[in-house]
Every structure is written in structure tokens, then in C-alpha cells.
mmCIF file of C-alpha atoms and ligand atoms in Angstrom:
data_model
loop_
_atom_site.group_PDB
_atom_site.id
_atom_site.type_symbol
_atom_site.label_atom_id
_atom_site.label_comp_id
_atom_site.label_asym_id
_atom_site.label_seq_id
_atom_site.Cartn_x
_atom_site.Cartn_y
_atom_site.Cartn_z
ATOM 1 C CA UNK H 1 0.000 0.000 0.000
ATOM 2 C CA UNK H 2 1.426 3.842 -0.547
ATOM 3 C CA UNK H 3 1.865 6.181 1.725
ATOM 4 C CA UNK H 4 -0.858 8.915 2.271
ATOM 5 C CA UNK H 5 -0.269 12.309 2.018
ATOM 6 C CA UNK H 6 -2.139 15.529 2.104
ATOM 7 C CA UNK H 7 -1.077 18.735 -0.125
ATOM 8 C CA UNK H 8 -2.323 21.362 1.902
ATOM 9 C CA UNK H 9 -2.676 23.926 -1.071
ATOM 10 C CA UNK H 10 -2.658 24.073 -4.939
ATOM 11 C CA UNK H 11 0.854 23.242 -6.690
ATOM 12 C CA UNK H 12 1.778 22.772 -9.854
ATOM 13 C CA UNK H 13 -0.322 19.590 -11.736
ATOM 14 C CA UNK H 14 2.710 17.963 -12.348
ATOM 15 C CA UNK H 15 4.641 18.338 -9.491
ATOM 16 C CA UNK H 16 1.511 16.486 -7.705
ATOM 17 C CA UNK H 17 1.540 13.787 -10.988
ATOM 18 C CA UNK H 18 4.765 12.992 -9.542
ATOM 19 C CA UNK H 19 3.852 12.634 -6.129
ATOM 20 C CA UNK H 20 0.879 10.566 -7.676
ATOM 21 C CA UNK H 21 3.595 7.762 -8.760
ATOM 22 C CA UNK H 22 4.557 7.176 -4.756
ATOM 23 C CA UNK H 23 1.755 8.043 -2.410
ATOM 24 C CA UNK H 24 -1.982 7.994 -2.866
ATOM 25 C CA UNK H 25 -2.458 11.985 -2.594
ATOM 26 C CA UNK H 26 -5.319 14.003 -1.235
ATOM 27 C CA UNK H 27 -4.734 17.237 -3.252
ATOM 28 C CA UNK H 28 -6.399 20.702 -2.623
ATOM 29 C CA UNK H 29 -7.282 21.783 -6.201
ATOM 30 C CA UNK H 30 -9.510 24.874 -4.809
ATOM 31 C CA UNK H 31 -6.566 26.206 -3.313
ATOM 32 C CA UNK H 32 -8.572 26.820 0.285
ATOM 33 C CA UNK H 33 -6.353 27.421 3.518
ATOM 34 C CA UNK H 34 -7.353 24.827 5.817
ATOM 35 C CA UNK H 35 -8.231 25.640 8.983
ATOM 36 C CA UNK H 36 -6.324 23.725 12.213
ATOM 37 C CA UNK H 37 -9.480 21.472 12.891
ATOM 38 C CA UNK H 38 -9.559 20.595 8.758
ATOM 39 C CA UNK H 39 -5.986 20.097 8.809
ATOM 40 C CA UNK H 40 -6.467 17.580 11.704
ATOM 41 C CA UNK H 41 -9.395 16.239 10.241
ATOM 42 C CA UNK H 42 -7.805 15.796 6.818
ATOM 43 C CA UNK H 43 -4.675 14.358 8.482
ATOM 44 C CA UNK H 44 -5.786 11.887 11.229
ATOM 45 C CA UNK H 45 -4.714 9.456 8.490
ATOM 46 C CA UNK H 46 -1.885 10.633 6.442
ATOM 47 C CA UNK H 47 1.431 9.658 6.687
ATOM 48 C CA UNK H 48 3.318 13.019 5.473
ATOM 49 C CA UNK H 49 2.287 16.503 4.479
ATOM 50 C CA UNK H 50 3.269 18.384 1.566
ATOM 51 C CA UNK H 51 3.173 21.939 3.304
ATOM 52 C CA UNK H 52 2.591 26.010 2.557
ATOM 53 C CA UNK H 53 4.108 28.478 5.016
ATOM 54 C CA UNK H 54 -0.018 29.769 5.533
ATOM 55 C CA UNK H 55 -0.893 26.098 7.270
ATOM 56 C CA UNK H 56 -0.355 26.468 11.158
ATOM 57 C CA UNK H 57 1.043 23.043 12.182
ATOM 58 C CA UNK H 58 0.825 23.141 15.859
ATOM 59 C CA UNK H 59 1.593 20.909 18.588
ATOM 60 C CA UNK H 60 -2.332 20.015 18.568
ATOM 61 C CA UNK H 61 -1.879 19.378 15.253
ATOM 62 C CA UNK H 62 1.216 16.841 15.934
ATOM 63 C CA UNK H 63 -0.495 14.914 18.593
ATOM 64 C CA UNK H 64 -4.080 14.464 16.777
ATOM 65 C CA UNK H 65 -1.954 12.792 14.467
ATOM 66 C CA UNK H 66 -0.927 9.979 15.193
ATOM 67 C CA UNK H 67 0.064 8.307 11.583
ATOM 68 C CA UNK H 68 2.348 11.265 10.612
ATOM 69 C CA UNK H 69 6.490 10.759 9.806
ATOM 70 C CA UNK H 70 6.430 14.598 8.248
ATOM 71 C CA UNK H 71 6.130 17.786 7.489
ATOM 72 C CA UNK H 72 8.042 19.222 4.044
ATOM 73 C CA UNK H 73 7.350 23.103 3.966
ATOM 74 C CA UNK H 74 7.075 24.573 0.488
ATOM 75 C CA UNK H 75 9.095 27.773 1.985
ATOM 76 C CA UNK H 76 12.705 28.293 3.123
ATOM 77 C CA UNK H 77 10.913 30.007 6.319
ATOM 78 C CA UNK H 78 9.391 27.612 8.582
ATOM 79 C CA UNK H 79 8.079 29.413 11.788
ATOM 80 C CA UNK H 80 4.295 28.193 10.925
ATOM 81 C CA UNK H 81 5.837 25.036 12.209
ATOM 82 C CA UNK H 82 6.433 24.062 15.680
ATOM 83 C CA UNK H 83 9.345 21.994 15.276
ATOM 84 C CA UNK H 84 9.798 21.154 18.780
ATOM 85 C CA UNK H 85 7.191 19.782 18.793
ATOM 86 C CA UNK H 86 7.166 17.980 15.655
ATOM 87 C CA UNK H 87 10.891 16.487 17.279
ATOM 88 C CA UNK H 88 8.779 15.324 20.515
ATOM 89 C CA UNK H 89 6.412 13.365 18.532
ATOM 90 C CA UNK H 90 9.034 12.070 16.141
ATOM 91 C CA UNK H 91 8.120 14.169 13.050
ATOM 92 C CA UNK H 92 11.054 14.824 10.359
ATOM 93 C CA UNK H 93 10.256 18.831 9.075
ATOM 94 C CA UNK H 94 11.720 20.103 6.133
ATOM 95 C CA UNK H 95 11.887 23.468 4.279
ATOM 96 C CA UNK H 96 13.224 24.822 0.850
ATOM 97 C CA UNK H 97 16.608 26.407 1.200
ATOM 98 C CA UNK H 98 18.636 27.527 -1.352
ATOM 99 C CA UNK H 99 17.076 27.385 -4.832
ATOM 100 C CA UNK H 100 15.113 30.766 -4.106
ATOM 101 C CA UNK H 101 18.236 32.350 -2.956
ATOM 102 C CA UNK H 102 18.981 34.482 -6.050
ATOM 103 C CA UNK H 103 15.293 35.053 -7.253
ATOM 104 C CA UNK H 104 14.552 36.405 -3.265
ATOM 105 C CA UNK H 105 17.574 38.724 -3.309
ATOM 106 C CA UNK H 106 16.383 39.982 -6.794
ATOM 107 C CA UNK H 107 13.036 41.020 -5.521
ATOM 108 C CA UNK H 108 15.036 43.057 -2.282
ATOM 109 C CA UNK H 109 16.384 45.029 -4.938
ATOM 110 C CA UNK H 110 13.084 45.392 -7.149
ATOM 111 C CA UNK H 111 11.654 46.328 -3.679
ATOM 112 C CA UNK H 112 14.872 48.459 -2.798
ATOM 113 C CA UNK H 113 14.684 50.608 -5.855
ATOM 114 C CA UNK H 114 11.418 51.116 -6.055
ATOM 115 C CA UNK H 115 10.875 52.591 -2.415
ATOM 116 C CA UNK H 116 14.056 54.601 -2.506
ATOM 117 C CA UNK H 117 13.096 56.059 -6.176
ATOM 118 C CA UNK H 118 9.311 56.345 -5.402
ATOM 119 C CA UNK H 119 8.123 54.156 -8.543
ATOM 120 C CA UNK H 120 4.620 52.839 -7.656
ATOM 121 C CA UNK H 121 3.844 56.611 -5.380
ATOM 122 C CA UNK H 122 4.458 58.292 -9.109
ATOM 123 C CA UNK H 123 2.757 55.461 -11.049
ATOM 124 C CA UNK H 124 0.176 55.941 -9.192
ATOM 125 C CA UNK H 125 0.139 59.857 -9.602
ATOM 126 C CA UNK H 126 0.445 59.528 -13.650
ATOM 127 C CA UNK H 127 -2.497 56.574 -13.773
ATOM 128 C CA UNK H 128 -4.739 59.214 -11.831
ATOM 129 C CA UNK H 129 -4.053 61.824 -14.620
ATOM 130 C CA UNK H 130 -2.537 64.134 -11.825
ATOM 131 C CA UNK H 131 1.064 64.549 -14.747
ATOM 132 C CA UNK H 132 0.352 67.853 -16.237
ATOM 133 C CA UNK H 133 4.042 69.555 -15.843
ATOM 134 C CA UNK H 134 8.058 67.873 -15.693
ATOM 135 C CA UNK H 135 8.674 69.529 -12.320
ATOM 136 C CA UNK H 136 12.213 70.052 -10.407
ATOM 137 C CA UNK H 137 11.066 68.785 -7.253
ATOM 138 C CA UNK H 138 8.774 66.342 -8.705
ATOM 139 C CA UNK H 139 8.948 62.886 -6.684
ATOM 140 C CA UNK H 140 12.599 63.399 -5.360
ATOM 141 C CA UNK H 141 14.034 60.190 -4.185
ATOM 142 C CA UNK H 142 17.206 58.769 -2.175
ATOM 143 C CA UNK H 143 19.978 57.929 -3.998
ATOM 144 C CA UNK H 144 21.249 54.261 -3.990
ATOM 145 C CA UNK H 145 24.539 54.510 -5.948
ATOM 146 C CA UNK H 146 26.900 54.606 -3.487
ATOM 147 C CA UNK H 147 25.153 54.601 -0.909
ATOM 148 C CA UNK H 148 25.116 52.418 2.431
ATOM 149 C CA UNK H 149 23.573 49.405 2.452
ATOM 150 C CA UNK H 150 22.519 47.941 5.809
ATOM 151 C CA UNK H 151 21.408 44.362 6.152
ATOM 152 C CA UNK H 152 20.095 42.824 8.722
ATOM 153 C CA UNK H 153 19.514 38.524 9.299
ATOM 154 C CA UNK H 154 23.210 37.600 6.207
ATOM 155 C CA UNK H 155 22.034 33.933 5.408
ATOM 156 C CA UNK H 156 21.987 32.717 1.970
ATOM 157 C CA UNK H 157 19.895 35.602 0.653
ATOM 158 C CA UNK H 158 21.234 38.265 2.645
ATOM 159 C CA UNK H 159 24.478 37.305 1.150
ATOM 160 C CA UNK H 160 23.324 37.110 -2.130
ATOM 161 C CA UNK H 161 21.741 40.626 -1.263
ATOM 162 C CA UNK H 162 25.140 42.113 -0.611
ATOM 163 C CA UNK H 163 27.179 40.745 -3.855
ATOM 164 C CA UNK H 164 24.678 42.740 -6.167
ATOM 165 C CA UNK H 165 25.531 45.829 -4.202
ATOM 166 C CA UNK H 166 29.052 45.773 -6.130
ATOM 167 C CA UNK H 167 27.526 46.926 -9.053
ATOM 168 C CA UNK H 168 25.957 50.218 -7.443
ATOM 169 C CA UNK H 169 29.334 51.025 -5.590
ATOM 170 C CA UNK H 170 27.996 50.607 -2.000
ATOM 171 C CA UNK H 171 29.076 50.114 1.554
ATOM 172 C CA UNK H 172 27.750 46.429 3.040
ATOM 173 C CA UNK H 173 27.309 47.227 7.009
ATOM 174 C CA UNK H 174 25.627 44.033 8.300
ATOM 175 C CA UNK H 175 24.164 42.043 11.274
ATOM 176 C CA UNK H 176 23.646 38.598 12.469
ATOM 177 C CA UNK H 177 23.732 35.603 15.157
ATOM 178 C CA UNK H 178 27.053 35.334 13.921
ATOM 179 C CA UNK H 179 30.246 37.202 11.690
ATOM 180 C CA UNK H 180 30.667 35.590 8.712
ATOM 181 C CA UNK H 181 33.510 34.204 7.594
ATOM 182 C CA UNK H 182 36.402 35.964 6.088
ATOM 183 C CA UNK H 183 35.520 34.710 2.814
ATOM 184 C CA UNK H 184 31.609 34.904 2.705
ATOM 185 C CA UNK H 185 32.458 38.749 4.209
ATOM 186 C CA UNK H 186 34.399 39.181 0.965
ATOM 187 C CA UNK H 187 31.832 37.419 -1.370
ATOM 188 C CA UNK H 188 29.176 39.615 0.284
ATOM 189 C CA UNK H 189 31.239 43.039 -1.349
ATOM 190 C CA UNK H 190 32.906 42.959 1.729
ATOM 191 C CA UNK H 191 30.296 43.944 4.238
ATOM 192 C CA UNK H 192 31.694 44.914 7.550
ATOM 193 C CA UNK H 193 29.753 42.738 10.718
ATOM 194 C CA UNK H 194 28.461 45.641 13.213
ATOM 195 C CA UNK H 195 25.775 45.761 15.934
ATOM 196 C CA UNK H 196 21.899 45.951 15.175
ATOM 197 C CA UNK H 197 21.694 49.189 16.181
ATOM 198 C CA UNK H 198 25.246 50.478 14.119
ATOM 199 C CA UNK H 199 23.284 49.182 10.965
ATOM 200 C CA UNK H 200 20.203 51.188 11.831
ATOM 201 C CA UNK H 201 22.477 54.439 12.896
ATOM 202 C CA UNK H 202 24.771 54.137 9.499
ATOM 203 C CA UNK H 203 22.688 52.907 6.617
ATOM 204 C CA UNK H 204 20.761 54.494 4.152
ATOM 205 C CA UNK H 205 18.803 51.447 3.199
ATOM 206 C CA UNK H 206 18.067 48.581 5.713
ATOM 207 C CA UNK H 207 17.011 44.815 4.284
ATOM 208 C CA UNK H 208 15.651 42.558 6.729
ATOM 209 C CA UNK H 209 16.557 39.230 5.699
ATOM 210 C CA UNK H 210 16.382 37.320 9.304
ATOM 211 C CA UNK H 211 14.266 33.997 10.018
ATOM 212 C CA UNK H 212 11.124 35.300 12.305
ATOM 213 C CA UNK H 213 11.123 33.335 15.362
ATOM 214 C CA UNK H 214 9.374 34.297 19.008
ATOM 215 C CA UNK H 215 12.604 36.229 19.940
ATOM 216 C CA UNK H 216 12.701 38.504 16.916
ATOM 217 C CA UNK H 217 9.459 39.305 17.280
ATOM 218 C CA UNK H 218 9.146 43.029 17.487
ATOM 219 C CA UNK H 219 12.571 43.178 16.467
ATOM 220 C CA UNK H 220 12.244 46.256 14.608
ATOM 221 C CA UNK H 221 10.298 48.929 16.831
ATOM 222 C CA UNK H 222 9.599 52.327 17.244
ATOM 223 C CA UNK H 223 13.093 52.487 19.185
ATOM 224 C CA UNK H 224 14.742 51.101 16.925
ATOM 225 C CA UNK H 225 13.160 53.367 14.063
ATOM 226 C CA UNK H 226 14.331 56.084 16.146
ATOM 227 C CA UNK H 227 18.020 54.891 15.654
ATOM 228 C CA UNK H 228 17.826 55.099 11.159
ATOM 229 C CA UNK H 229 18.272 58.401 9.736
ATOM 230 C CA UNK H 230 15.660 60.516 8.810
ATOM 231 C CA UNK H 231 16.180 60.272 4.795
ATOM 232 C CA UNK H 232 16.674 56.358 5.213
ATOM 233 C CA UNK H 233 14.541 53.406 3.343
ATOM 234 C CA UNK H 234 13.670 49.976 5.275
ATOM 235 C CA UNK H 235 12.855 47.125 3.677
ATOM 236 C CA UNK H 236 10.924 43.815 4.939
ATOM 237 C CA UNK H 237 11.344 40.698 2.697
ATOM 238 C CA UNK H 238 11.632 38.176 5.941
ATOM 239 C CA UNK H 239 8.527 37.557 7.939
ATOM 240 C CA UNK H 240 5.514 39.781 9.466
ATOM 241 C CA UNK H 241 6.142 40.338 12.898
ATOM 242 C CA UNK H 242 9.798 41.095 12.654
ATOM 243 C CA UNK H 243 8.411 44.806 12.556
ATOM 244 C CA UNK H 244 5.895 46.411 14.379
ATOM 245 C CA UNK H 245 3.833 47.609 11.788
ATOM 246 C CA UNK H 246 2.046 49.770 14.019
ATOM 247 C CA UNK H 247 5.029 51.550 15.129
ATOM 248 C CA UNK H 248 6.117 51.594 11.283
ATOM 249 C CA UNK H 249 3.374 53.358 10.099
ATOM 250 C CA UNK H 250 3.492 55.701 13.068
ATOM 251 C CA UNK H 251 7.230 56.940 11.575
ATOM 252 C CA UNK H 252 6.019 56.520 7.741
ATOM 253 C CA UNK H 253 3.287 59.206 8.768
ATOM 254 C CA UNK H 254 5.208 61.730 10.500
ATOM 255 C CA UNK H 255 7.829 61.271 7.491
ATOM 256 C CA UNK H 256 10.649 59.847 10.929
ATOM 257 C CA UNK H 257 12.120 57.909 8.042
ATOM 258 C CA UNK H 258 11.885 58.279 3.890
ATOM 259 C CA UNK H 259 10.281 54.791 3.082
ATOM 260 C CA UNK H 260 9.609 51.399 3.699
ATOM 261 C CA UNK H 261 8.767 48.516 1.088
ATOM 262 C CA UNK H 262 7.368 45.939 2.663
ATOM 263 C CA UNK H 263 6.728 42.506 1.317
ATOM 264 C CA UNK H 264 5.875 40.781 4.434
ATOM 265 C CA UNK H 265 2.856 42.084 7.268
ATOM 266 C CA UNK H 266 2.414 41.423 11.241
ATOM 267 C CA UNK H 267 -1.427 38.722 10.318
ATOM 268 C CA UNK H 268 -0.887 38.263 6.550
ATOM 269 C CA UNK H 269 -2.786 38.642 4.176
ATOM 270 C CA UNK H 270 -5.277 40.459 6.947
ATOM 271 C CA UNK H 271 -2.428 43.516 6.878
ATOM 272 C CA UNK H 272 -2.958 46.713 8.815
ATOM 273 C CA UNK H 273 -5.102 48.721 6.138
ATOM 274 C CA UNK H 274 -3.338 52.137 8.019
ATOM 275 C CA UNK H 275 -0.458 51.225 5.653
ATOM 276 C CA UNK H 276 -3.084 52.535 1.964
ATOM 277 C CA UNK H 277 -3.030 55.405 3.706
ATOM 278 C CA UNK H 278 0.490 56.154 3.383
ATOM 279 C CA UNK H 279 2.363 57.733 -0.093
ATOM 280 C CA UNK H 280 5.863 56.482 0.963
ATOM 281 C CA UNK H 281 5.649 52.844 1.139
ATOM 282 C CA UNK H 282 5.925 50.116 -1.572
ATOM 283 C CA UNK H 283 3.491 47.283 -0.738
ATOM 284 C CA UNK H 284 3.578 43.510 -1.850
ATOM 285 C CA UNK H 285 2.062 40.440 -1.645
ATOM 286 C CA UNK H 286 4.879 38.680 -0.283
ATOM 287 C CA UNK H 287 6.373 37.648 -3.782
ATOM 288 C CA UNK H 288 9.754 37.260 -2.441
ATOM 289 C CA UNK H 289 10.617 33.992 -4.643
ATOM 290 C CA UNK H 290 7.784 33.970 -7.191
ATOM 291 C CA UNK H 291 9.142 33.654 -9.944
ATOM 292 C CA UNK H 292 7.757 29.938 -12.045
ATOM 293 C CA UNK H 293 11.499 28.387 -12.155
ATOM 294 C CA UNK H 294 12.036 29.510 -8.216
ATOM 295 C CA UNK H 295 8.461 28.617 -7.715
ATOM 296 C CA UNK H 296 9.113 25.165 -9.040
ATOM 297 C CA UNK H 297 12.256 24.460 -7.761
ATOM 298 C CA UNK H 298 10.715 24.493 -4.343
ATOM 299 C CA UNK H 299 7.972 22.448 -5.401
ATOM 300 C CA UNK H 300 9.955 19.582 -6.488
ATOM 301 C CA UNK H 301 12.310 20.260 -3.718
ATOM 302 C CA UNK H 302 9.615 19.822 -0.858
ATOM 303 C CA UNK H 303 7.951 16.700 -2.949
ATOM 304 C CA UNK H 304 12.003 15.523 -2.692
ATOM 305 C CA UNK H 305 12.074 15.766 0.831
ATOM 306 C CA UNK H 306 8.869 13.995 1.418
ATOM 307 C CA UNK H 307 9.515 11.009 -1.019
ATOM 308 C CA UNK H 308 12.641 11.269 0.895
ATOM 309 C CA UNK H 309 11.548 10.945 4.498
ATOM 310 C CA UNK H 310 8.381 8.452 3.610
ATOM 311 C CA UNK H 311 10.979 5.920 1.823
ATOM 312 C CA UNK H 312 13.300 5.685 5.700
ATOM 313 C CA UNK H 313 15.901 7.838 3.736
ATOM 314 C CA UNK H 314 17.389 11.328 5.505
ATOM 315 C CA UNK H 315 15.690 13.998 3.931
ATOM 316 C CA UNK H 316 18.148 16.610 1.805
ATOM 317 C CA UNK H 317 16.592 19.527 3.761
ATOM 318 C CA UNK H 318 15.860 18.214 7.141
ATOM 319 C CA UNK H 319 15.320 20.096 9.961
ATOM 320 C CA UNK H 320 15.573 18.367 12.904
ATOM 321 C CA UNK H 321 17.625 15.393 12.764
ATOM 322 C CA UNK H 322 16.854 14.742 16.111
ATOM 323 C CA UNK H 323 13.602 13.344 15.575
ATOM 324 C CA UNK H 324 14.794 10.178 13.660
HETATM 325 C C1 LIG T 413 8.729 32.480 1.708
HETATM 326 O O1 LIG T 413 8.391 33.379 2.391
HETATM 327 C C2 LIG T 413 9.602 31.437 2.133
HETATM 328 O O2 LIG T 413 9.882 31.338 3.345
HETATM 329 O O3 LIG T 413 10.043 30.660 1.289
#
């Protein structure tokens, strides 16, 4: 008999043809979130689960059921998971890293350049028919050419952030758990390893790049705010949560800071509607990585991981070995 799965959300049809060939797959072809209680329900029998960063897989979750070997996130960011508890119950998780690296630290840039050079604020302007004269001090921006770029949470994609900064001739001040290596330092145009709050104080433009977890919630508040200059840019491609958005659109408001572009929200897609009512910020629908060959990649990645963990094998992307 194959192994059961459920795949929580829509994916691409062949990508679940494949999975077709190894498990007998309950597929969600309306694309509906499920809530907890339908996840549970759905899963009471299923031996893994073919995952979507908006599925909450709790500890309930875990212990209602009973058949389950894992959990393979279609994300690299995995904090819809409790993995602790997934361990406990002797769940293998695994995410995506990697092969959205370069598309993700594309999109910081899209996101970079258009908050600092106020693209969608004038798009929207010219679509309204408000254009009626080429003004001096029409839509001034911040410059990014050689410029200082701060980034905050230098993983994979941070990293990848920082190289593409060599073409614009900038500074790389950066922050994270822990300096990077001589070598990645280099590879990342050299960016110099500095406190949170040095980044804040000396860049011009701030990436957020860091995992959300409990303790980085909040991370970026109205104190910290405080610390960026007044003509600066911050940018959110992580998680919700990392920022108070509250506090965010306090500064945006007052004009304490130039702009944010924001990719991520505190209770996605439910955002904070305060943030339509302010000109200088850059809103997405977290897009980070979509791009179809990213979008795939991950696809086949996660449906490697579970083929992976449901044959007794180590999963290539396993995140907590200690489960086995
Ligand atoms: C997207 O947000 C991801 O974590 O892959």
C-alpha cells in the first residue's frame, strides 16, 4: 500500500503527478487554507504533508496525528511550524533552502529601488491623470549609488543581497547571530559585521533578511526606528512580525524615516489597512521567490524531501535530525 499524504494547497499539476507515482495523494485543487481542525481532520490518516508556510502546524496538530512521519514546507521560512514539537512526537520537518536564494535577493532590490526612487507613489500619480508639468522637485528620491547598504539577518539571501551591491558602488554594514567568515564577508562586497543598532544608525537602506522566530518578534520597533536616519529606506522581505507595523506606520506618517517597502505584514494577508493610507511605502504580496522556475524548484524540492523521508531515507533539507 502507498503512503498517504495531504497537499495542503494548490501546486503545480505535475509536481503532484509525480507525487501521484509514490503516495496515494489528497490534493487541494480549490486552493482553500485549511483551517487547524480541517488540517487535523484531513490528516488523522496521512502519513506526510506536503506543506505552505499559511498552514499552522501546531503541537495540537502533531499529537491528533498519530500516523504522521512529516512535514516538508514549500518555503525556506518555517516558523508556521512548531518543530519542537514535531521532534517530541518524532516528526522529520523540512523546508526549501537555497534554490530561491537568487530570485529572493532579486526582488530586495526590485523592492529596494522602487521605495528609494518612489516608482509605484508616481505610477500611481500619472495613472490618476494628476502629470500635467516635468517639475524640479517632482517625486525626489534617495539615492542608492553609493550609498550604504545595511542588512540585517546575512544567510543565503542576505548574502546574495550584498554581492549585487558591487555593481551600485555601496558600503555592506551588516548584522547577524554570527560574523561571517572571512571569505563569505568578501563574497558579500565585503560587508563589515556591526551591531543591530550600528546598521540602523549608518545605513541608508536597511534589508531585513532574518528567520522570524518568538525572539525577533518586534525586532524592529519604534526604538529602533528612532536609531535610522531621517532620509533612510527599510525594507521587509523576511517575515511579518519582525516589525511592528504599528510603530512603522506611526514613523512613515510623520515622514521619521523616507520609506519602507514591505513585502511581508504582522497577520498576513489580513495587513494593517493604516499602511493605503500612506504615499511612501511600496506594498507587496509577499512575492519574495515567485518567480515559475524559483516557484518550481521548491515544489519539487519539498515533494524531494517527502519522497525522501516516507521511503526511511534522511531527507536533503531536514530540519531536525533529532527526531529520527
Ligand atoms: C517564503 O516566504 C519562504 O519562506 O520561502
Amino acid at each position: 500500500m502507498k503512503p498517504k499524504i495531504l497537499i495542503t494547497r494548490a501546486i503545480f499539476p505535475d509536481v503532484i503527478q509525480r507525487l501521484e507515482k509514490v503516495f496515494e495523494v489528497d490534493s487541494n485543487i480549490s486552493d482553500k487554507i485549511y483551517s487547524e481542525a480541517e488540517l487535523i481532520e484531513k490528516c488523522h490518516d496521512k502519513d506526510g504533508i506536503f506543506s505552505n508556510p499559511a498552514d499552522r502546524i501546531s503541537a495540537k496538530f502533531m499529537q491528533a496525528c498519530t500516523q504522521l512521519k512529516a512535514v516538508c514546507n514549500m518555503a525556506v521560512g518555517y516558523n508556521n511550524i512548531d518543530v519542537a514539537a514535531a521532534t517530541n512526537a518524532g516528526i522529520k520537518v523540512t523546508n526549501t533552502p537555497d534554490v530561491l536564494n537568487q530570485t529572493t535577493a532579486d526582488f530586495a532590490w526590485a523592492l529596494l529601488m522602487a521605495t528609494a526612487r518612489r516608482v509605484t507613489e508616481s505610477e500611481h500619480f500619472l495613472r490618476a491623470g494628476k502629470w500635467e508639468k516635468l517639475t524640479y522637485d517632482g517625486f525626489l528620491g534617495a539615492d542608492v549609488y553609493g550609498s550604504t547598504l545595511g542588512i540585517i539577518g546575512m544567510g543565503r539571501i542576505g548574502q546574495a543581497i550584498a554581492r549585487r551591491s558591487m555593481g551600485f558602488d555601496m558600503k555592506v554594514v551588516y548584522h547577524n547571530r554570527s560574523q561571517l567568515t572571512p571569505e563569505q564577508e568578501a563574497y558579500a562586497n565585503h560587508a563589515q559585521y556591526k551591531s543591530r543598532d550600528q546598521v540602523l544608525q549608518e545605513a541608508d537602506h536597511i534589508i531585513l533578511v532574518l528567520p522570524y522566530s518568538p525572539a525577533v518578534h518586534h525586532y524592529i520597533g519604534a526604538a529602533e526606528i528612532a536609531l535610522m536616519k531621517p532620509t533612510a529606506t527599510l525594507i521587509n522581505i523576511a517575515r511579518g512580525g519582525i516589525v511592528d507595523d504599528a510603530a512603522l506606520i506611526a514613523a512613515l506618517q510623520r515622514g521619521q524615516i523616507a520609506a519602507a517597502g514591505l513585502d511581508v505584514f504582522e497577520n498576513e494577508p489580513a495587513f494593517n489597512q493604516e499602511f493605503l493610507n500612506c504615499t511612501n511605502v511600496v506594498l507587496t504580496p509577499h512575492i519574495g521567490s515567485a518567480t515559475e522556475s524559483a516557484r518550481r524548484a521548491m515544489a519539487n524540492c519539498a515533494a524531494d524531501n517527502l519522497i525522501a523521508a516516507l521511503s526511511g531515507k534522511t531527507p536533503p533539507n531536514l530540519l531536525n535530525p533529532e527526531s529520527a
